[in-house]
XYZ file of C-alpha atoms in Angstrom:
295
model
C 0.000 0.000 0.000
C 1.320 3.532 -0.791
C 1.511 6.475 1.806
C -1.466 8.563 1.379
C -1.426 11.121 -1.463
C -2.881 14.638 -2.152
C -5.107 13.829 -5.396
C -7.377 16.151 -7.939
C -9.708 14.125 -9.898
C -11.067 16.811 -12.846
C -13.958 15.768 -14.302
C -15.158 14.020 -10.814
C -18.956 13.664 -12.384
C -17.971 11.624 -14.990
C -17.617 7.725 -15.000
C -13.605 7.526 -14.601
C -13.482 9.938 -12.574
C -15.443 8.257 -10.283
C -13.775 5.259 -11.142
C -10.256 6.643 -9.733
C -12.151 8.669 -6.917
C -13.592 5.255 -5.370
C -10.629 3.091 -5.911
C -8.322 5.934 -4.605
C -10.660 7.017 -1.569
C -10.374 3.351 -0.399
C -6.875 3.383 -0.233
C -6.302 6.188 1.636
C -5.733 8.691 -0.630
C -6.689 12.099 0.195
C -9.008 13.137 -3.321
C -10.295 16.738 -4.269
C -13.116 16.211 -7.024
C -13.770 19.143 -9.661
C -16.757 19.236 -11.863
C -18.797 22.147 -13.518
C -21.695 19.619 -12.632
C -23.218 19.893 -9.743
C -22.762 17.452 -7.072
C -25.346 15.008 -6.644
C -26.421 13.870 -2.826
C -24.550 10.404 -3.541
C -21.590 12.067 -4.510
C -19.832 15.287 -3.267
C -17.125 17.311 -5.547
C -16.257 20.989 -5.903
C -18.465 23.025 -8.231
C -16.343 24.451 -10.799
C -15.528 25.373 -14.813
C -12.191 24.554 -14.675
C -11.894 26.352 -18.291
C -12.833 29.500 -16.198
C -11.341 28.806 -13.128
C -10.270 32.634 -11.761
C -10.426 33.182 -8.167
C -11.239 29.808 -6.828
C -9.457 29.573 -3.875
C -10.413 26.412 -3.067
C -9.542 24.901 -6.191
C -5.948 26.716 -6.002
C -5.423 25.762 -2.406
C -6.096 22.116 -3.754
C -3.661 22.496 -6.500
C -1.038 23.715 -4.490
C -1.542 21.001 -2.210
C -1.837 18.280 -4.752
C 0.719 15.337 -5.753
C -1.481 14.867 -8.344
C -3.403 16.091 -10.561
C -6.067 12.841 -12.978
C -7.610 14.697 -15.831
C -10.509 12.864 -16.471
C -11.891 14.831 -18.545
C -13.029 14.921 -22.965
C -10.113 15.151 -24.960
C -10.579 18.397 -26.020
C -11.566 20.093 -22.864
C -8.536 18.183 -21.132
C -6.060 20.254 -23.953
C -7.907 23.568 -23.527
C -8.137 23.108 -19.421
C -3.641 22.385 -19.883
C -2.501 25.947 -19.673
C -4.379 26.362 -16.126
C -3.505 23.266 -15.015
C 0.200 23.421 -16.017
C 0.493 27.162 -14.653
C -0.769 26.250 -11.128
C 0.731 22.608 -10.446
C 3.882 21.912 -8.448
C 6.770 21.403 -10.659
C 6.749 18.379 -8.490
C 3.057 16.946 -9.105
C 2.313 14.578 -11.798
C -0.398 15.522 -14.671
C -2.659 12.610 -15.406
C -4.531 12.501 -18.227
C -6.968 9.754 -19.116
C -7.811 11.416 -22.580
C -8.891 8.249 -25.257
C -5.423 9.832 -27.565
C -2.399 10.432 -25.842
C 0.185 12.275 -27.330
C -1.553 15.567 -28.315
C -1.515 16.325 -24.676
C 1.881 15.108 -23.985
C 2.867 17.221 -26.875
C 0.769 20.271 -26.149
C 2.229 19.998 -22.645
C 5.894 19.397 -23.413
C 5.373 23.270 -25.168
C 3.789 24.676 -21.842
C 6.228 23.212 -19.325
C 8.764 21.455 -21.124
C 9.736 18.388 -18.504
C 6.976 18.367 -16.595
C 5.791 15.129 -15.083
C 3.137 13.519 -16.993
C 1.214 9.749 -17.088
C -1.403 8.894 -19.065
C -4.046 6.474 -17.719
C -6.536 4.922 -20.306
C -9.203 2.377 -18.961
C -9.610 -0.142 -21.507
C -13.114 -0.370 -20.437
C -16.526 1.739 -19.306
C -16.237 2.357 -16.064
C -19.981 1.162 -16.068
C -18.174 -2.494 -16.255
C -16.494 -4.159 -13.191
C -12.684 -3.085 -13.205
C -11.181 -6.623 -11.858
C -8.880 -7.901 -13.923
C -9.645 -5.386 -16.662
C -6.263 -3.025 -18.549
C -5.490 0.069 -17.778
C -3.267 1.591 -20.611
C -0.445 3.229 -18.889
C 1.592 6.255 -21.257
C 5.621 6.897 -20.285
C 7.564 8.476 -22.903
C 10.212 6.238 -21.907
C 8.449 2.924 -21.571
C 10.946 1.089 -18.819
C 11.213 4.072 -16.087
C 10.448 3.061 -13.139
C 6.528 1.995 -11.859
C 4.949 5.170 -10.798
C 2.972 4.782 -7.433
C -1.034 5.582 -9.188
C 0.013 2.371 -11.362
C 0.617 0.720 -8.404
C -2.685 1.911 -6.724
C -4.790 1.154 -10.290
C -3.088 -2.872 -9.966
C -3.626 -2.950 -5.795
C -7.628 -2.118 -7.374
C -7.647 -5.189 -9.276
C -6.665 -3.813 -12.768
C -3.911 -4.778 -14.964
C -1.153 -1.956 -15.732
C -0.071 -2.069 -19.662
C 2.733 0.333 -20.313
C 3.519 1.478 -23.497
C 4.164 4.815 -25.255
C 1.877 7.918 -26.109
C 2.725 7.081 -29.964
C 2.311 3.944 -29.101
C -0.747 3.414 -27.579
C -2.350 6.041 -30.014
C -1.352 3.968 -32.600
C -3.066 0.759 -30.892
C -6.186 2.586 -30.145
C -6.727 3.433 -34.049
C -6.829 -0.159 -34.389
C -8.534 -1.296 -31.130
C -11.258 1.493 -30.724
C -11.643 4.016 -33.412
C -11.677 1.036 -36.406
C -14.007 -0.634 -34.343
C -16.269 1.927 -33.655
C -16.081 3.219 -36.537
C -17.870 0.161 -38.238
C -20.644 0.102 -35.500
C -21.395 3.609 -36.030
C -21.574 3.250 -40.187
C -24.007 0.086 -39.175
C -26.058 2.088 -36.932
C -26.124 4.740 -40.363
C -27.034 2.087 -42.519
C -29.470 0.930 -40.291
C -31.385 3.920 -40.056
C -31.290 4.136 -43.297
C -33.021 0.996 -44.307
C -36.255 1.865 -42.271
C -37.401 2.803 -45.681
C -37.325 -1.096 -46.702
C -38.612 -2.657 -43.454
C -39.471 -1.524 -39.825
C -37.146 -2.034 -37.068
C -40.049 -3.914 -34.810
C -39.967 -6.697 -37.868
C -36.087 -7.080 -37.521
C -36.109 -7.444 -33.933
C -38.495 -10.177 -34.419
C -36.486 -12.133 -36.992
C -32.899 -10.851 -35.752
C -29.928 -13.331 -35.617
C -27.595 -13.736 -32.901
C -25.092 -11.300 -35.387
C -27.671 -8.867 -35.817
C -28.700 -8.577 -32.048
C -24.964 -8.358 -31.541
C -24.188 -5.708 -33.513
C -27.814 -3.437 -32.019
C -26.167 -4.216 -28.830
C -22.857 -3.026 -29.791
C -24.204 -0.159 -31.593
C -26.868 0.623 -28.005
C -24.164 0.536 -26.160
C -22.170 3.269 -28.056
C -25.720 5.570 -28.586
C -26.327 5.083 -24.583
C -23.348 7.156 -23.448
C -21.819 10.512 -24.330
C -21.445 11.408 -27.771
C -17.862 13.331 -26.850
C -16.597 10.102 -25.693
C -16.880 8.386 -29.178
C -16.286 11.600 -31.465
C -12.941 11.972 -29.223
C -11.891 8.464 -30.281
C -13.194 9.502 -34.049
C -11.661 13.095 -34.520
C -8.358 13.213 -32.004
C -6.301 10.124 -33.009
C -4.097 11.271 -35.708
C -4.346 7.316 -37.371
C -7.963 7.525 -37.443
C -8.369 8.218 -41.279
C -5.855 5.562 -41.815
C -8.709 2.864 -40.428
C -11.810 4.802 -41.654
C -10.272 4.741 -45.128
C -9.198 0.682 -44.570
C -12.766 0.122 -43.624
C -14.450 2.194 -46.436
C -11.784 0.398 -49.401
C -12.747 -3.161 -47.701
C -16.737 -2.093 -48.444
C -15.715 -1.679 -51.767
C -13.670 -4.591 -52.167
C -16.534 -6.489 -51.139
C -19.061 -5.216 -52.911
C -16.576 -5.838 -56.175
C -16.223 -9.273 -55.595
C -20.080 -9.673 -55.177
C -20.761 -7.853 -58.610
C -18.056 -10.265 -60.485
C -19.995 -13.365 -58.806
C -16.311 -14.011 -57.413
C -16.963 -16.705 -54.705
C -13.386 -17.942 -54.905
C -11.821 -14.393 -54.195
C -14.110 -13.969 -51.546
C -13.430 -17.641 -49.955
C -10.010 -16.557 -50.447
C -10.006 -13.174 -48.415
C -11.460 -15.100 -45.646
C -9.073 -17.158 -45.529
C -6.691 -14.760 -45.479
C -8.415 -13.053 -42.449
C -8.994 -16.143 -40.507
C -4.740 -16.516 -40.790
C -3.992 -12.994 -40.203
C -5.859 -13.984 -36.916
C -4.118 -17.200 -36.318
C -3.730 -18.522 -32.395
C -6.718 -15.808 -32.129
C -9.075 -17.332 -34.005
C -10.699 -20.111 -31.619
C -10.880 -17.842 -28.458
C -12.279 -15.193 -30.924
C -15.137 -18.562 -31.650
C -15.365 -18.999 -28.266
C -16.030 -15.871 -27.183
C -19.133 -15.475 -30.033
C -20.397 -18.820 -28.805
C -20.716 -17.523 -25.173
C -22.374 -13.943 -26.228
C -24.793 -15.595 -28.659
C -25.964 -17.735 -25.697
C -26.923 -15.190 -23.940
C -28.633 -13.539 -26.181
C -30.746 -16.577 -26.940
C-alpha cells in the first residue's frame, strides 16, 4: 500500500473519474473532485468550470496542495483546461490525463512546461463495467522508467497496468477502438437508413444472434456521451488511416459480389482467418458464449 497522497480528480462527475475517486478514496488517498456539474447527494465534488477557473481559492489551495493532478476529462476540454492546469501545479506533481489519444496532450504539454511530469491512464473499459482484472493503458515516454505509485494503486484495485508509449498506444487505439467503432457507427447509419425497406419492430423479431450483436454493440455506443466516441473519431491522428481501410474493404466487397467471385471472396477469408491465427478459436469462443446469452 502507498503512503497517502494529495489527489485532484477533474472531471469528478464523470464515469472515470469516479472510477479513480472510489478506488483511490479506499486506499487512503486524500481526493479533491472538480466538476462544472453539480454534485449530486450520492456524490460530493467541488463546483467548478475549470476552463474558467479565476479566483477559486479552493480549487488553487487544492492544487497547491496536490501530488497529483487525474484529468478525467473529454479530450478536447482536457487540452484547452492544460494551460491552467500546467500554470498552477507543483513542478513536483504529476499531470494525469486519461484522454482516449495520448500524445496531443503530452505534446501540447511538453510546449507549456517542457519536462513536466506527466502519465497517461486509459481504462480499456466503461467504467460502467467491473474493473477486476480489466487493462489500464499506462503512457511513459520512456516505456521502462520506473513503476509510478497511481500504477501501483490502479493494480492494488484489481486492474492490470499495460505500459507502453503515447505514440504507441495512439497507434493501438486506431486499431482497437476508433476502427471498431467506426464500423458500428456506419451500421447504426445504414441501419437507419433501411427503415425505408422494413421496420425495425420486424427485424427485432427475426434478428440473428449477429444482428442482435451488432444493435447491442451499436446501443451501447448511442447510450453514453457522444464526446466520448467523437474523441476516439476526430483526435487520433491514425484515425483516417482505419476509416479509409474500412471504407476500401466495403468496396472490395461489394466488387467481388458484382463479379460473382466466390473464390476471391473464400479466399479473403481465408486470409483473415490466418492474419488472426492462435486468435481465431478464443475469438469462436467468445461469439459462442455472447450468442448464448442472447438466446
Amino acid at each position: 500500500m502507498n503512503p497517502a497522497k494529495h489527489v485532484v480528480v477533474l472531471g469528478a462527475a464523470g464515469g472515470v473519474g469516479r472510477l479513480f475517486i472510489q478506488f483511490l478514496g479506499r486506499q487512503g488517498h486524500q481526493v479533491f473532485g472538480v466538476d462544472a456539474a453539480a454534485p449530486r447527494s450520492e456524490a460530493s465534488h467541488h463546483q467548478a468550470d475549470i476552463l474558467a477557473p479565476s479566483g477559486d481559492g479552493a480549487l488553487e489551495h487544492a492544487f497547491a496542495r496536490a501530488d497529483t493532478i487525474i484529468v478525467a476529462l473529454p479530450d478536447c476540454v482536457a487540452r484547452a483546461a492544460l494551460p491552467w492546469v500546467a500554470g498552477h501545479v507543483r513542478d513536483e506533481a504529476v499531470i494525469v490525463p486519461t484522454c482516449s489519444v495520448q500524445q496531443p496532450f503530452f505534446h501540447d504539454l511538453a510546449s507549456i512546461k517542457p519536462g513536466h511530469p506527466c502519465l497517461g491512464l486509459n481504462p480499456m473499459f466503461s467504467p460502467s463495467l467491473p474493473a477486476q482484472g480489466r487493462v489500464v493503458a499506462s503512457c511513459l515516454p520512456d516505456p521502462e522508467s520506473t513503476s509510478h505509485w497511481l500504477e501501483q494503486s490502479v493494480q492494488e484495485a484489481g486492474m492490470r497496468v499495460k505500459r507502453l508509449s503515447p505514440e504507441r498506444h495512439d497507434q493501438l487505439m486506431s486499431v482497437c477502438q476508433t476502427l471498431p467503432h467506426a464500423a458500428i457507427i456506419a451500421f447504426g447509419l445504414a441501419l437507419s437508413d433501411s427503415g425505408r425497406l422494413v421496420d425495425l419492430d420486424s427485424v427485432m423479431e427475426m434478428a440473428p444472434p449477429p444482428m442482435r450483436a451488432m444493435l447491442a454493440l451499436l446501443s451501447r455506443i448511442l447510450s453514453n456521451p457522444a464526446e466520448v466516441y467523437w474523441d476516439i473519431q476526430s483526435e487520433n491522428p491514425h484515425g483516417e488511416l482505419q476509416r479509409t481501410a474500412l471504407s476500401d474493404s466495403l468496396r472490395q466487397l461489394s466488387s467481388m459480389v458484382e463479379a460473382k467471385d466466390g473464390g476471391a471472396f473464400s479466399q479473403e477469408l481465408q486470409r483473415t482467418a490466418d492474419r488472426l491465427g492462435m486468435h481465431l478459436a478464443s475469438g469462436a469462443r467468445d461469439c459462442q458464449a455472447m450468442f448464448s446469452s442472447l438466446a
